[in-house]
Coordinates of N, CA and C in Angstrom, one line a residue:
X1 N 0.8 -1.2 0.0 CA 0.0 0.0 0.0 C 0.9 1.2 0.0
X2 N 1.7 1.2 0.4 CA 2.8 2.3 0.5 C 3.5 2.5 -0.5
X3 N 3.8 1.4 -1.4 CA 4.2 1.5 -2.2 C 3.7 2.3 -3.4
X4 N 2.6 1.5 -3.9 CA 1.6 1.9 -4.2 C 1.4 3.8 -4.2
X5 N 1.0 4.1 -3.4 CA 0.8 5.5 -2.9 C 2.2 6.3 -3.1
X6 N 3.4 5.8 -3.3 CA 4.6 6.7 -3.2 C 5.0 6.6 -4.5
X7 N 4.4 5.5 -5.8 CA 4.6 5.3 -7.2 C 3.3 6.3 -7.7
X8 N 2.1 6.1 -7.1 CA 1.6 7.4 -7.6 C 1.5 9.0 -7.1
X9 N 2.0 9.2 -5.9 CA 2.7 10.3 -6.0 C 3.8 11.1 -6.5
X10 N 4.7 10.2 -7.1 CA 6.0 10.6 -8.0 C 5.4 10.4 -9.1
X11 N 4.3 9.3 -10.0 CA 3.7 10.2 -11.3 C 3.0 11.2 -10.9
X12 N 2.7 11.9 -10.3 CA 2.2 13.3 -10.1 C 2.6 14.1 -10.6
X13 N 3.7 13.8 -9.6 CA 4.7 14.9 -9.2 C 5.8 15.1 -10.7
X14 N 6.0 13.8 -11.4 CA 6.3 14.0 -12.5 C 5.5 14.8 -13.8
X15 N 3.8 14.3 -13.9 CA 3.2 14.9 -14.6 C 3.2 16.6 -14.8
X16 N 3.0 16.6 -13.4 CA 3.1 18.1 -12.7 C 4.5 18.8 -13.7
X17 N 5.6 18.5 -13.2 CA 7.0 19.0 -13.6 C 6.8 19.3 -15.5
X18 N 6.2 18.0 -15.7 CA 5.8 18.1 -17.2 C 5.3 19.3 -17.9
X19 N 3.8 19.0 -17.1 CA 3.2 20.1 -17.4 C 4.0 21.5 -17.0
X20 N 4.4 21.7 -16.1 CA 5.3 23.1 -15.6 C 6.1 23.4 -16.6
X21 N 6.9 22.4 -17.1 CA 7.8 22.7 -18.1 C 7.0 23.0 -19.2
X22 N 6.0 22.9 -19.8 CA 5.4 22.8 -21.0 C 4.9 24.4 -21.2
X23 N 4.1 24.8 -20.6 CA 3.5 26.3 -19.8 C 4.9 27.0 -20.1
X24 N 5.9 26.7 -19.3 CA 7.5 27.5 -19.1 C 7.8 28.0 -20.7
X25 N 8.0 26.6 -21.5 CA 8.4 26.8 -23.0 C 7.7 27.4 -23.6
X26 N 6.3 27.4 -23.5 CA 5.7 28.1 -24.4 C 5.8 30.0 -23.9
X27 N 5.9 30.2 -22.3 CA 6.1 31.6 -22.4 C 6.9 32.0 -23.1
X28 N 8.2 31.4 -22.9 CA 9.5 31.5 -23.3 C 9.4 31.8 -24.8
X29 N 8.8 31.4 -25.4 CA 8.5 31.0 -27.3 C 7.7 32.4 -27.4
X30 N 6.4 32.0 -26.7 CA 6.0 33.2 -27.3 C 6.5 34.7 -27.2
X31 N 7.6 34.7 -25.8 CA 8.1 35.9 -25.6 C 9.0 36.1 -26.6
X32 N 9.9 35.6 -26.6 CA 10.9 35.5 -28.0 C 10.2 35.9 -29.2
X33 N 9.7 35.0 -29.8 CA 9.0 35.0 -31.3 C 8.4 36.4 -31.2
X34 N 7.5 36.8 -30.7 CA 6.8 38.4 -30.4 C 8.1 39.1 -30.5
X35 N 9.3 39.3 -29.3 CA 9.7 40.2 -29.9 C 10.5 40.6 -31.1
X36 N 11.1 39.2 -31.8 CA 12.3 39.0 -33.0 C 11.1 39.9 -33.9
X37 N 9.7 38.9 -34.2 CA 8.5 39.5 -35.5 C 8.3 41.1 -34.8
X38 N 8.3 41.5 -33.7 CA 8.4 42.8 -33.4 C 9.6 44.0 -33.5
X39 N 10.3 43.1 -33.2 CA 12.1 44.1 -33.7 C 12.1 44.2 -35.1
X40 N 12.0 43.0 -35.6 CA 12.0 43.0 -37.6 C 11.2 43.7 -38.1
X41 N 9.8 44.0 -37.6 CA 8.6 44.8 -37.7 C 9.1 46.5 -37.8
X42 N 9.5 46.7 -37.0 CA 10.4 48.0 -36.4 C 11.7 48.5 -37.4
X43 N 12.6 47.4 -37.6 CA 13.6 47.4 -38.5 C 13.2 47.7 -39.8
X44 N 12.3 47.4 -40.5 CA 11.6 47.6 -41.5 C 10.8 48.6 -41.7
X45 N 10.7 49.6 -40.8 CA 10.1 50.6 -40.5 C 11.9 51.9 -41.7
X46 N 12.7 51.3 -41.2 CA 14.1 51.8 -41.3 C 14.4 52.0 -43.3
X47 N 12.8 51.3 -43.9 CA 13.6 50.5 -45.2 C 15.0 49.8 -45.4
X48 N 15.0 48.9 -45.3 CA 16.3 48.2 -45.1 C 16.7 47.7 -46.8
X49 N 18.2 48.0 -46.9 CA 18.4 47.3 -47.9 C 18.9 45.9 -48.0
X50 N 19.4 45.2 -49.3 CA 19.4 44.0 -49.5 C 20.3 43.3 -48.4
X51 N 21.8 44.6 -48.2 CA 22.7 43.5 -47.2 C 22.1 43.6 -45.6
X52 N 21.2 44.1 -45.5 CA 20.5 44.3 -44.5 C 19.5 43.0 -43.9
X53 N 18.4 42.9 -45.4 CA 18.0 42.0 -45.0 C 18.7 40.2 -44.2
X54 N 19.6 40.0 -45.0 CA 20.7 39.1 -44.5 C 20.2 38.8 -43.4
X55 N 20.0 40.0 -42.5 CA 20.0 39.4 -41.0 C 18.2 39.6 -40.7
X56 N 17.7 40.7 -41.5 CA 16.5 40.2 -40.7 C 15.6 39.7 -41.0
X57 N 16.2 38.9 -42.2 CA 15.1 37.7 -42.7 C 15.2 36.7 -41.7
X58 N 16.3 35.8 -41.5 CA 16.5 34.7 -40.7 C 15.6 35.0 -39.6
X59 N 15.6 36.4 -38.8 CA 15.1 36.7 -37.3 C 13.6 36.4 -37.4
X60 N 13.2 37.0 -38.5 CA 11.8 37.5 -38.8 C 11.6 35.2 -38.8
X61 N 12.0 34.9 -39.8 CA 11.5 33.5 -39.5 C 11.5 32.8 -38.2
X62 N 12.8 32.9 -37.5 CA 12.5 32.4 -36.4 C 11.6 32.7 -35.3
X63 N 11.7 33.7 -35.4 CA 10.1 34.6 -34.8 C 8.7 33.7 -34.7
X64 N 8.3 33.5 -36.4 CA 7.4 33.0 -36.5 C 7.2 31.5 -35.9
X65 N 8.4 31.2 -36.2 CA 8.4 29.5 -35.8 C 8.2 29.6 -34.4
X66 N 8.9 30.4 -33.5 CA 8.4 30.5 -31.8 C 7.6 30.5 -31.8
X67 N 6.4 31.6 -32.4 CA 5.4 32.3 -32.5 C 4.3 30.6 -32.6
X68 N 4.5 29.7 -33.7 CA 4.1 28.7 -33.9 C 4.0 27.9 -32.8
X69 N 5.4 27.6 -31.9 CA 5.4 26.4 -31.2 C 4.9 27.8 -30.1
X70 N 4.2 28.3 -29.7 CA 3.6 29.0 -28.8 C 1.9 28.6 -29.1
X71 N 1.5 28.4 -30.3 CA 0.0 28.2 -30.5 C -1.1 27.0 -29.6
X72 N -0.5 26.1 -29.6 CA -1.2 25.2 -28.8 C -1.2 25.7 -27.1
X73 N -0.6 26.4 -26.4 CA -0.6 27.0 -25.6 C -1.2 27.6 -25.2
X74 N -1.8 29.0 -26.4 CA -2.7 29.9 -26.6 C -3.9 29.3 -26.8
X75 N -4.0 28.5 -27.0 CA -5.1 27.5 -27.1 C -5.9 26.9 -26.1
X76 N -5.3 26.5 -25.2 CA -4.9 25.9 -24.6 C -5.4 27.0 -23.2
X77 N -4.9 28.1 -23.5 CA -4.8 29.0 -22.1 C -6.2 30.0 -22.4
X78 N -7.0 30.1 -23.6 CA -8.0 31.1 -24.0 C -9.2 30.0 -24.6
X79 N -9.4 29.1 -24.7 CA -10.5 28.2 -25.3 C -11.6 28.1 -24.9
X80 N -11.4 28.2 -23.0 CA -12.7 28.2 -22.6 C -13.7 29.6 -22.6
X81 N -13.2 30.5 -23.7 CA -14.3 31.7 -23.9 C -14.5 31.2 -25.3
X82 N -14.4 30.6 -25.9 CA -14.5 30.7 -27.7 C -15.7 30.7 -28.2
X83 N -16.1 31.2 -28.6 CA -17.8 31.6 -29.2 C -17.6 31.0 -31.1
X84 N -18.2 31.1 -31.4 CA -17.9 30.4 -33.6 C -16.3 31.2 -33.7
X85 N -17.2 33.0 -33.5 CA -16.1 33.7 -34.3 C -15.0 34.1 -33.7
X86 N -14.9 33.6 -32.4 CA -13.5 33.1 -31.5 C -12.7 31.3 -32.5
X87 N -13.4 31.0 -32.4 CA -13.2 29.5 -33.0 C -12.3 29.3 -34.4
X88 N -13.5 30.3 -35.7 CA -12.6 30.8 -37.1 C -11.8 31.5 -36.7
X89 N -11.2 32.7 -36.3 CA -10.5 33.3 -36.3 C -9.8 33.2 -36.0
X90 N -8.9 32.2 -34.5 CA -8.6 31.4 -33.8 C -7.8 30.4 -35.0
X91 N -8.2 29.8 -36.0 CA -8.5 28.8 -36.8 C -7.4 29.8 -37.9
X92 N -7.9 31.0 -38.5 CA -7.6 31.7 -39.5 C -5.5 32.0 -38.9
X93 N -5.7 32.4 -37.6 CA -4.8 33.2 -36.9 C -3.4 31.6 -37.1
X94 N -4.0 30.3 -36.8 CA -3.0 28.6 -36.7 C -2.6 29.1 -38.2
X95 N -3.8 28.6 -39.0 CA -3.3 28.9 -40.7 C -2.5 29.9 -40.8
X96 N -2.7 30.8 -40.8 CA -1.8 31.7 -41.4 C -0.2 31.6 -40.9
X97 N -0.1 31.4 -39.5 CA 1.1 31.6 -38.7 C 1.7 30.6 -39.2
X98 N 1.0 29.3 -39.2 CA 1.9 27.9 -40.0 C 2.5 28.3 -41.7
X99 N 1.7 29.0 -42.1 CA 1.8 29.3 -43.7 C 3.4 30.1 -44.0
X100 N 2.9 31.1 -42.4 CA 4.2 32.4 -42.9 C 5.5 31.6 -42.4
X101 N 5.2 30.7 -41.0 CA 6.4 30.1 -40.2 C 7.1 29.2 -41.2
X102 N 6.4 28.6 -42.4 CA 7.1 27.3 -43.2 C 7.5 28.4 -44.4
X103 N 6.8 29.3 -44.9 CA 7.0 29.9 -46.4 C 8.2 30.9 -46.5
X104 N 8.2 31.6 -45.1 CA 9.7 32.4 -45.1 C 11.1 31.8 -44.9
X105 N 11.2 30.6 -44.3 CA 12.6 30.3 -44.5 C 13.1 29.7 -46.3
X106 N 11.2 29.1 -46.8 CA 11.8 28.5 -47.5 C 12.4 29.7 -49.0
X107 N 11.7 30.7 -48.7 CA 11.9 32.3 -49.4 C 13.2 32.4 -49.6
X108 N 13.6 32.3 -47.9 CA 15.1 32.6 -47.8 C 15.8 32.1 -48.8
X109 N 15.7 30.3 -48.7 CA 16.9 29.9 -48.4 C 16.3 28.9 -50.1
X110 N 15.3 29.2 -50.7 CA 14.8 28.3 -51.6 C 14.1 29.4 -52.6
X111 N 13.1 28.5 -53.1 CA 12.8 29.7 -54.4 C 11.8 31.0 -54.4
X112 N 12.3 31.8 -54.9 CA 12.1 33.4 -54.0 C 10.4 33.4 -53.9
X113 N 9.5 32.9 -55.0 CA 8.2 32.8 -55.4 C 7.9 32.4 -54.2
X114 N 8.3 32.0 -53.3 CA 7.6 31.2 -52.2 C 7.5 32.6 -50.6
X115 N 7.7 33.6 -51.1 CA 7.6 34.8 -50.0 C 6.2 34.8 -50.6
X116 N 5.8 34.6 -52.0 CA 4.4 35.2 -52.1 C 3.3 34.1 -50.6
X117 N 3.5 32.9 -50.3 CA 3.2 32.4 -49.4 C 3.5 33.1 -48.2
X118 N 4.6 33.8 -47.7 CA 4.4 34.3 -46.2 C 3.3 35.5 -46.6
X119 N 3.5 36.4 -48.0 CA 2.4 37.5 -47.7 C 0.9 37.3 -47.4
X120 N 0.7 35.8 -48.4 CA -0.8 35.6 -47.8 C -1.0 35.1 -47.0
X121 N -0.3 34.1 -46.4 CA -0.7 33.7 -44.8 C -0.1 34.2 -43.9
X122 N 0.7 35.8 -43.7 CA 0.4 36.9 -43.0 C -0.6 37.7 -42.9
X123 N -1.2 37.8 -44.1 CA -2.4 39.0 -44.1 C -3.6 38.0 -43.5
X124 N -3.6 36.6 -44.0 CA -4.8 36.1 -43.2 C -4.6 35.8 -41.5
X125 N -3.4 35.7 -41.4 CA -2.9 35.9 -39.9 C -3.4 36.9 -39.2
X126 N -3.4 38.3 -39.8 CA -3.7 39.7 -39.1 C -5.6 39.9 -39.4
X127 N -5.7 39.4 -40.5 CA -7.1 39.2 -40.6 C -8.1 38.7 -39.4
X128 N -7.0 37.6 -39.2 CA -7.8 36.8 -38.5 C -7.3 37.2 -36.8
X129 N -6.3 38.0 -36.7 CA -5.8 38.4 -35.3 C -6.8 39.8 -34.8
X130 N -7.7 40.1 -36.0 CA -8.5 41.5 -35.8 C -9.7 41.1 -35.4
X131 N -9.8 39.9 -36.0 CA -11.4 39.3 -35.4 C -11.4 38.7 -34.2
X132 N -10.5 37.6 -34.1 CA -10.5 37.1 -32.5 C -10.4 38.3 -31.2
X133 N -9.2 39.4 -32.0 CA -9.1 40.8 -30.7 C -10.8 41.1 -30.3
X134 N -11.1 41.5 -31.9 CA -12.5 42.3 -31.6 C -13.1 40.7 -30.7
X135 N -14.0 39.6 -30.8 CA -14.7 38.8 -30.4 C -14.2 38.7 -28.8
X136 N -12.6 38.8 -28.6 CA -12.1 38.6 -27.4 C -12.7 40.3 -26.5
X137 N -12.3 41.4 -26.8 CA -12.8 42.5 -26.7 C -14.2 41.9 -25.8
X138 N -15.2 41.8 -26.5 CA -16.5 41.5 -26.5 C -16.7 40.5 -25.6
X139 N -15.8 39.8 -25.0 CA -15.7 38.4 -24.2 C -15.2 39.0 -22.8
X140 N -14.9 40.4 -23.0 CA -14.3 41.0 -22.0 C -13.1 39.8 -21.2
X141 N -12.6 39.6 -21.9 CA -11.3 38.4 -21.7 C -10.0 39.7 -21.3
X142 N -9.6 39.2 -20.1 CA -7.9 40.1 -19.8 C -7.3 39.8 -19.7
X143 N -6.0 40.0 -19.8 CA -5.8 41.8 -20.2 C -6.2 42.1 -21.4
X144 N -6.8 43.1 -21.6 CA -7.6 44.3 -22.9 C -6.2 44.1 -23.7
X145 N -5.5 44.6 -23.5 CA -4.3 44.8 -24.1 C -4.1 43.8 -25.2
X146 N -3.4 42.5 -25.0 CA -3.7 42.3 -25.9 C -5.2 41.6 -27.0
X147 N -6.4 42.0 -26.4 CA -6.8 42.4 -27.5 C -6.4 43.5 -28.8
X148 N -6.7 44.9 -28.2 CA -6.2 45.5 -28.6 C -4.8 45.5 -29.6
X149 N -4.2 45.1 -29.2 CA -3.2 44.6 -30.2 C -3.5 43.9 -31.3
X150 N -4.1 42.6 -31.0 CA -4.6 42.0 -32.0 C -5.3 42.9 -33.3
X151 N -6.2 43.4 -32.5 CA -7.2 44.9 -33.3 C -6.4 45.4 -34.4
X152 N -5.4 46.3 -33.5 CA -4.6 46.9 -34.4 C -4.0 46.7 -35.4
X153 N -3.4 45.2 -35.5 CA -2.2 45.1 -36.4 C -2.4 45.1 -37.8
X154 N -3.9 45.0 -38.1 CA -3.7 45.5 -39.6 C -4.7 46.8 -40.2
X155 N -5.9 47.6 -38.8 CA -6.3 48.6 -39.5 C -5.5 49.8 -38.7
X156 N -4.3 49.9 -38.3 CA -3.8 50.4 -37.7 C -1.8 50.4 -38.5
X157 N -1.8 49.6 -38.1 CA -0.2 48.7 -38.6 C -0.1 49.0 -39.7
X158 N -1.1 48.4 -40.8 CA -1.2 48.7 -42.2 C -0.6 50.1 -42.6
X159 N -1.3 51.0 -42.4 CA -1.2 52.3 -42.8 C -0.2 53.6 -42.5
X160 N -0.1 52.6 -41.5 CA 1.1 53.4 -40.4 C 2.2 52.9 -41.0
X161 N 2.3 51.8 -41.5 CA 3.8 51.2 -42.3 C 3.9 52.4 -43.4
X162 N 2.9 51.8 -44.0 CA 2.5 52.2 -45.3 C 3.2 54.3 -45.2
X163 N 2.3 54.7 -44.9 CA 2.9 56.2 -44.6 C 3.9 56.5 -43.9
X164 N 4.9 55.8 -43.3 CA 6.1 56.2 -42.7 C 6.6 55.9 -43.9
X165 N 6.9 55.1 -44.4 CA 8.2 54.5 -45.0 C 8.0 55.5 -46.3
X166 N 6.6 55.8 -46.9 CA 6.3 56.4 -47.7 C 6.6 58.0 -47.5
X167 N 6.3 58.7 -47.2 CA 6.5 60.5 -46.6 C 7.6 60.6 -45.5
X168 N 8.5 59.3 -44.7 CA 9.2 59.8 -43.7 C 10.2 59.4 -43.9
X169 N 10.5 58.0 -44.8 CA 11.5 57.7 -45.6 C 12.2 58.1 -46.6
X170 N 10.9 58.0 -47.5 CA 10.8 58.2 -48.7 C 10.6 57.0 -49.9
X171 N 10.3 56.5 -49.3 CA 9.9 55.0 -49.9 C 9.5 54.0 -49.3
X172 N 8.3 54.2 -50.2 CA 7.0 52.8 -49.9 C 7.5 51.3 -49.8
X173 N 7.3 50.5 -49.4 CA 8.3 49.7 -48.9 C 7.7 48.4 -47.6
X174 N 7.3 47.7 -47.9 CA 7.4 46.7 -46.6 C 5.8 46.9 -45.8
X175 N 4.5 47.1 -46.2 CA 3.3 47.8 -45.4 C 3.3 46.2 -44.7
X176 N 3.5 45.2 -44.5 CA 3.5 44.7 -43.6 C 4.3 45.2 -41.9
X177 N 5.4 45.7 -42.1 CA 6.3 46.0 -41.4 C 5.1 46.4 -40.0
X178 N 4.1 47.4 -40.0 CA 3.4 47.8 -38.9 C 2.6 46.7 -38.4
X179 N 2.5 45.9 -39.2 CA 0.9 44.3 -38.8 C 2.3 43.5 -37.9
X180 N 3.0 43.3 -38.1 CA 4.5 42.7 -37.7 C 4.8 43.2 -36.1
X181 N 4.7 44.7 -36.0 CA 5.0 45.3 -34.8 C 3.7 44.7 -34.0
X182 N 2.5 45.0 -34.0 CA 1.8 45.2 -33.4 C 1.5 43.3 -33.0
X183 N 1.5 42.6 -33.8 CA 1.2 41.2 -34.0 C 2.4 40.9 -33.1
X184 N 3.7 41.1 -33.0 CA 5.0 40.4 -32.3 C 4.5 41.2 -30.8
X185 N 4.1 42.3 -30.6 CA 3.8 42.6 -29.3 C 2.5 42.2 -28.4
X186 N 1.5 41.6 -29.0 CA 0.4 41.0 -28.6 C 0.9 39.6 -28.3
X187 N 2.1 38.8 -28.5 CA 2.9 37.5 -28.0 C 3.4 37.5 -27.0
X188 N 4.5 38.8 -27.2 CA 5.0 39.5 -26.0 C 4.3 39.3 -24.4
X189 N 3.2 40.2 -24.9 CA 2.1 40.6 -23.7 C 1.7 38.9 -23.1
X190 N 1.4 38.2 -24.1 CA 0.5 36.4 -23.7 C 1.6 35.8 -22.8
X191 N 2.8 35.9 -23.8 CA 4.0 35.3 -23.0 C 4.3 35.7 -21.7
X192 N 4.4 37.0 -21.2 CA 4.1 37.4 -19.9 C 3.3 36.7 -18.8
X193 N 1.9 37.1 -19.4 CA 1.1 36.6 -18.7 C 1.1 35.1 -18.6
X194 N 1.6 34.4 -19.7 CA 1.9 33.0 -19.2 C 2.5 32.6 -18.4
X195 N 3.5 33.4 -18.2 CA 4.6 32.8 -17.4 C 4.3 33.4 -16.2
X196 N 3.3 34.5 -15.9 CA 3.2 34.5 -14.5 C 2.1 33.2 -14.1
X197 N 1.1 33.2 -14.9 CA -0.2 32.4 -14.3 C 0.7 30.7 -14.4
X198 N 1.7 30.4 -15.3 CA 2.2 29.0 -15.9 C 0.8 28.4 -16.1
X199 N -0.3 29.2 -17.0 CA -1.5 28.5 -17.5 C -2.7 28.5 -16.5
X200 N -2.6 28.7 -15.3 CA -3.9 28.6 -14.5 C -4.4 29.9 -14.9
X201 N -5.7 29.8 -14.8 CA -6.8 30.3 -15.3 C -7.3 31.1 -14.5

């Protein structure tokens, strides 16, 4: 009987450790990935030229890929409010992030046609990060904040790229660059909060 009782207290206590660790990495992921897709977001604010990119292509993908192995987490930590249009957009936000996280390295490092894949499964990424902010909004789910973020990153981000780089630069250039900032800082904020709560609700 003691036995017994002291073999399932150490699976517990192991499960437990698991799970701890699991919650841990994903803050960890999504803090990172938020801020690399947030600094690249920023740097591209700069127009960057070709020997430039060099470096913040690689960042900008690995970002995503954090950003990815952070989703089941987010999932995981926000599911029990999900209403339909929590659900699609939720849905829209996996797709896209998986599309941009696989299509940008292969851009990099493979045939260039294949960025046209990170632009559209970024824009349905921010598409879909505007509807869940708004439905989350509406769910009065906290911190506001990153809703709001979510919100912003593309009727906000968009245009804000778009006219800096345009009238402060001087060349149009990169309108993703603002959906980027605002999108890497709404991971930022989750990852935080993850790591204080490690998932409890």
């Amino acid at each position: 009987m003691v036995t017994y009782e002291t073999e399932e207290v150490g699976q517990y206590e192991k499960t437990t450790s698991m799970d701890g660790r699991f919650w841990q990495l994903s803050a960890l992921a999504a803090i990172l990935g938020g801020v690399l897709v947030a600094g690249v977001g920023l740097a591209l604010f700069t127009v960057l030229n070709e020997a430039e990119f060099v470096y913040a292509d690689p960042l900008g993908a690995i970002g995503f890929l954090l950003i990815m192995a952070g989703l089941p987490a987010f999932y995981l930590r926000e599911r029990d409010w999900f209403g339909r249009v929590a659900q699609l957009t939720f849905a829209m936000i996996t797709l896209g992030t998986v599309v941009t996280a696989v299509a940008l390295p292969v851009a990099i490092y493979g045939p260039g046609i294949a960025f046209l894949g990170f632009v559209l499964g970024f824009f349905v990424t921010v598409v879909g990060a505007f509807g869940f902010g708004v439905a989350r909004l509406r769910a009065d789910v906290q911190p506001r904040l990153e809703s709001w973020l979510f919100v912003a990153a593309l009727p906000v981000g968009l245009p804000l790229a778009y006219g800096f780089t345009t009238y402060v630069m001087g060349e149009g250039a990169d309108p993703w660059a603002g959906p980027m900032v605002f999108f890497g800082l709404a991971w930022v904020v989750f990852g935080q909060r993850l790591e204080r709560t490690r998932g409890a609700r």
